[in-house]
Coordinates of C-alpha atoms in Angstrom, one line a residue:
M158 CA 209.9 126.0 131.2
R159 CA 210.6 122.8 133.1
F160 CA 212.8 122.7 136.1
P161 CA 216.5 123.1 135.5
A162 CA 218.4 119.9 136.3
R163 CA 219.2 119.6 140.0
R164 CA 223.0 119.6 139.1
D165 CA 222.6 122.9 137.2
I166 CA 220.8 124.6 140.1
L167 CA 223.4 123.5 142.6
L168 CA 226.3 124.7 140.3
A169 CA 224.5 128.0 140.1
L170 CA 224.4 128.2 143.9
G171 CA 228.1 127.5 144.1
A172 CA 230.4 124.6 144.6
G173 CA 229.9 124.6 148.3
G174 CA 226.3 123.5 147.8
V175 CA 227.4 120.6 145.6
L176 CA 230.0 119.4 148.2
A177 CA 227.4 119.7 150.9
L178 CA 224.9 117.5 149.0
A179 CA 227.6 115.0 148.0
G180 CA 228.6 114.6 151.6
C181 CA 225.1 113.6 152.7
G182 CA 224.9 110.3 150.9
D183 CA 221.7 108.4 151.7
K184 CA 220.9 110.8 154.5
A185 CA 219.7 113.4 152.0
K186 CA 217.1 110.9 150.8
D187 CA 216.0 110.0 154.3
G188 CA 216.0 113.4 155.9
P189 CA 213.4 116.2 155.6
Q190 CA 212.8 117.4 152.1
T191 CA 213.4 120.9 151.1
T192 CA 210.6 122.7 149.3
A193 CA 212.4 122.4 146.0
Q194 CA 212.8 118.6 146.5
R195 CA 209.2 118.2 147.5
V196 CA 207.8 120.1 144.4
E197 CA 210.1 118.2 142.1
A198 CA 209.1 114.9 143.6
T199 CA 205.3 115.5 143.5
K200 CA 205.1 117.9 140.5
T201 CA 202.7 120.0 142.5
L202 CA 202.9 123.5 143.9
R203 CA 200.8 124.1 147.1
I204 CA 199.7 127.7 147.1
G205 CA 198.4 129.6 150.1
L206 CA 196.1 132.6 149.7
E207 CA 193.1 134.2 151.4
G208 CA 190.4 133.7 148.8
T209 CA 188.6 136.7 150.1
Y210 CA 190.8 139.6 148.8
P211 CA 189.4 140.9 145.5
P212 CA 190.6 141.6 142.9
F213 CA 193.6 139.5 143.8
N214 CA 191.9 136.4 145.0
F215 CA 188.2 135.7 145.7
Q216 CA 185.4 133.3 144.8
D217 CA 183.5 134.0 141.6
K218 CA 179.7 133.5 141.1
D219 CA 180.4 129.8 140.6
G220 CA 182.3 129.4 143.8
Q221 CA 185.6 129.1 142.0
L222 CA 188.8 130.9 142.9
A223 CA 189.5 133.9 140.7
G224 CA 191.6 137.1 140.6
F225 CA 195.0 138.4 139.6
D226 CA 196.9 136.4 142.2
V227 CA 195.1 133.2 141.2
D228 CA 195.9 133.7 137.5
F229 CA 199.4 134.6 138.4
A230 CA 199.9 131.5 140.6
R231 CA 198.4 129.2 137.9
A232 CA 200.8 130.7 135.3
L233 CA 203.7 130.4 137.7
A234 CA 203.0 126.8 138.4
A235 CA 202.6 126.0 134.7
Q236 CA 205.9 127.8 133.9
M237 CA 207.6 125.6 136.5
G238 CA 206.0 122.4 135.1
L239 CA 203.8 121.9 138.2
K240 CA 200.1 121.4 139.0
P241 CA 198.8 124.3 141.2
V242 CA 197.0 123.2 144.4
F243 CA 195.3 126.1 146.2
S244 CA 194.9 126.3 150.0
P245 CA 192.7 129.2 151.1
S246 CA 193.3 130.5 154.7
P247 CA 192.8 133.7 156.7
F248 CA 195.7 136.1 156.1
A249 CA 197.0 135.7 159.7
G250 CA 197.5 132.0 159.2
L251 CA 199.2 132.0 155.8
L252 CA 202.8 132.4 157.0
G253 CA 202.2 129.8 159.8
A254 CA 201.0 127.3 157.2
L255 CA 204.2 128.0 155.3
E256 CA 206.3 127.4 158.4
S257 CA 204.6 124.1 159.1
R258 CA 205.1 123.1 155.5
R259 CA 201.4 122.7 154.8
I260 CA 202.0 124.9 151.7
D261 CA 205.0 125.6 149.5
V262 CA 204.5 129.3 148.7
V263 CA 202.2 132.2 149.6
V264 CA 200.8 134.2 146.7
N265 CA 198.7 136.8 148.4
Q266 CA 200.2 140.2 147.8
I267 CA 202.7 139.7 150.6
T268 CA 204.7 142.9 151.0
I269 CA 208.5 142.4 151.1
T270 CA 209.7 144.0 154.4
P271 CA 213.2 143.6 156.1
E272 CA 211.5 141.8 159.0
R273 CA 209.8 139.2 156.7
A274 CA 212.9 138.9 154.4
A275 CA 215.0 137.9 157.5
K276 CA 212.7 134.9 158.1
Y277 CA 211.5 133.9 154.6
D278 CA 212.7 133.9 151.1
F279 CA 210.9 136.2 148.6
S280 CA 210.8 136.1 144.8
K281 CA 211.5 139.1 142.7
P282 CA 208.6 141.6 143.1
Y283 CA 205.6 140.8 140.8
T284 CA 203.5 143.8 141.8
V285 CA 204.3 147.4 143.0
S286 CA 201.7 149.2 145.0
G287 CA 201.2 151.5 148.1
I288 CA 198.9 152.0 151.0
Q289 CA 195.5 153.7 150.5
I290 CA 193.1 155.3 153.0
I291 CA 189.5 154.3 152.5
T292 CA 186.6 156.2 154.1
L293 CA 182.9 156.4 154.0
K294 CA 181.7 158.7 151.1
G295 CA 180.7 162.2 152.3
K296 CA 182.7 162.0 155.5
A297 CA 185.4 164.6 156.1
G298 CA 188.7 162.7 156.0
P299 CA 191.1 161.4 157.1
Y300 CA 192.9 162.2 153.8
S301 CA 196.5 161.7 154.7
P302 CA 198.7 159.6 157.1
A303 CA 198.9 162.5 159.5
D304 CA 195.1 162.7 159.7
L305 CA 194.9 159.2 161.1
A306 CA 196.2 160.4 164.5
G307 CA 193.5 159.7 167.1
K308 CA 191.2 158.0 164.6
K309 CA 189.9 154.4 164.7
V310 CA 191.6 152.6 161.9
G311 CA 190.7 149.2 160.5
V312 CA 193.5 146.9 159.2
G313 CA 194.0 143.3 158.4
L314 CA 195.5 141.3 161.2
G315 CA 199.2 140.6 160.6
T316 CA 199.3 142.7 157.5
N317 CA 201.9 145.3 156.4
Y318 CA 199.1 147.9 157.0
E319 CA 198.9 147.0 160.6
S320 CA 202.7 147.2 161.0
W321 CA 202.8 150.5 159.2
A322 CA 200.0 152.1 161.3
R323 CA 201.5 151.0 164.6
A324 CA 204.9 152.3 163.7
N325 CA 203.9 155.5 162.0
V326 CA 200.7 156.6 163.8
P327 CA 201.1 155.5 167.4
T328 CA 198.1 157.6 168.6
A329 CA 195.7 155.9 166.2
D330 CA 193.2 153.3 167.6
I331 CA 194.2 150.3 165.5
R332 CA 191.4 147.7 165.0
T333 CA 192.5 144.4 163.5
Y334 CA 190.3 142.1 161.3
D335 CA 190.6 138.6 159.9
D336 CA 188.9 139.5 156.7
D337 CA 188.1 142.4 154.4
P338 CA 184.2 142.3 154.5
T339 CA 184.0 142.8 158.3
K340 CA 186.1 145.9 158.5
Y341 CA 184.1 147.5 155.7
Q342 CA 180.9 146.7 157.6
D343 CA 182.3 148.5 160.6
L344 CA 183.4 151.4 158.5
K345 CA 179.9 151.7 157.0
A346 CA 178.3 151.5 160.5
G347 CA 180.6 154.2 161.8
R348 CA 182.5 151.9 164.3
I349 CA 185.8 152.9 162.7
D350 CA 186.9 156.0 160.8
A351 CA 189.0 154.6 158.0
V352 CA 190.5 151.4 156.5
L353 CA 194.0 151.0 155.3
N354 CA 194.5 148.7 152.3
D355 CA 196.4 148.1 149.1
R356 CA 195.9 151.0 146.6
L357 CA 195.0 148.4 143.8
V358 CA 192.5 146.7 146.0
A359 CA 191.0 150.1 147.0
A360 CA 190.6 151.2 143.4
D361 CA 188.6 148.0 142.5
F362 CA 186.7 148.1 145.8
V363 CA 185.4 151.7 145.6
K364 CA 184.5 151.2 141.9
N365 CA 182.1 148.5 142.9
S366 CA 181.1 150.0 146.3
P367 CA 180.1 153.6 145.7
E368 CA 179.3 154.3 149.4
F369 CA 183.1 154.3 150.0
V370 CA 185.9 156.5 148.6
A371 CA 189.7 156.3 148.3
S372 CA 190.7 159.2 150.4
G373 CA 193.8 161.1 149.4
P374 CA 196.8 159.8 147.4
A375 CA 198.5 156.4 148.1
F376 CA 201.6 156.4 150.2
A377 CA 204.4 154.1 151.5
A378 CA 205.4 152.4 148.2
Q379 CA 205.7 148.7 148.6
N380 CA 206.8 145.7 146.6
Q381 CA 205.0 142.3 146.7
G382 CA 206.6 138.9 146.1
V383 CA 206.0 135.2 146.4
A384 CA 206.9 134.1 150.0
M385 CA 208.5 130.8 150.7
L386 CA 210.7 129.1 153.3
K387 CA 214.5 129.8 153.1
D388 CA 215.6 127.5 150.2
P389 CA 218.0 128.9 147.6
A390 CA 217.1 126.3 145.0
M391 CA 213.4 127.0 145.3
K392 CA 214.0 130.8 145.0
V393 CA 216.0 130.2 141.8
M394 CA 213.1 128.2 140.3
V395 CA 210.4 130.8 141.2
D396 CA 212.5 133.8 140.1
Q397 CA 213.4 132.1 136.8
A398 CA 209.7 131.4 136.2
I399 CA 208.7 135.0 136.9
D400 CA 211.5 136.3 134.6
A401 CA 210.2 134.1 131.8
M402 CA 206.6 135.4 132.3
R403 CA 207.9 139.0 132.3
A404 CA 210.0 138.5 129.2
D405 CA 207.2 137.0 127.1
G406 CA 204.6 139.5 128.2
R407 CA 202.3 137.2 130.2
L408 CA 202.8 139.1 133.5
A409 CA 201.9 142.4 131.9
A410 CA 199.0 140.8 130.2
L411 CA 197.6 139.5 133.4
S412 CA 197.9 143.0 135.0
Q413 CA 196.1 144.6 132.1
K414 CA 193.3 142.1 132.4
W415 CA 192.7 142.9 136.1
F416 CA 193.8 146.5 136.4
G417 CA 193.9 148.0 132.9
A418 CA 197.5 149.0 133.6
D419 CA 200.9 147.4 134.2
V420 CA 201.3 147.3 138.0
T421 CA 204.0 144.7 137.9
R422 CA 206.9 147.2 137.7

């Protein structure tokens, strides 16, 4: 699917948007571009992700980006008629890169929360997950959110897991990390008692790292979407692309490839 014509997008957003653009004259050309205008002009989609978050995004044995989010982002860009350009960055810097317009979207399992939605636009959800406690195998607990009280808990800096832990387990000793490997090193060394992460990440991680276990059931259901700056036209484009990928089965096929199940609903 190529981009809808600019006129069609503005009509879909309401006559007010058309009048606003018409009243700008040449100023619209000279002023700052919106994200939608930039991607249309360059035919590229600059995509922010960590690159260290398997199975969603990571470097394969050849040093190339791989993972569910990488495949999804490539398919999304192709559906929009754009060339994907990936920009790996620590999680804590992804939304800052978006705000400074160094990237156009973040595709990194960004959980849609009211606080984030007030500041950024989000696509329709493309994965549905929850929070999982991960512990060292053979260690007694913690098994549930209540068991985290008083424990040393590792979370990614700036993640939804950090926000959830601070809001729901105020007596936990929250330790923040810029990447996944370091917190698991600390868990293995006994410097922390547990790690909070996405249930889908946890399932893949413990399968390949038998010294760790997913402890207890997942909790706090969450939806993940493509994050972007506030731009109604861009949101329409991204949502239409996701709808097309869902309708023709590509989204479910990518999920089956990486998880053996449809985690997109």
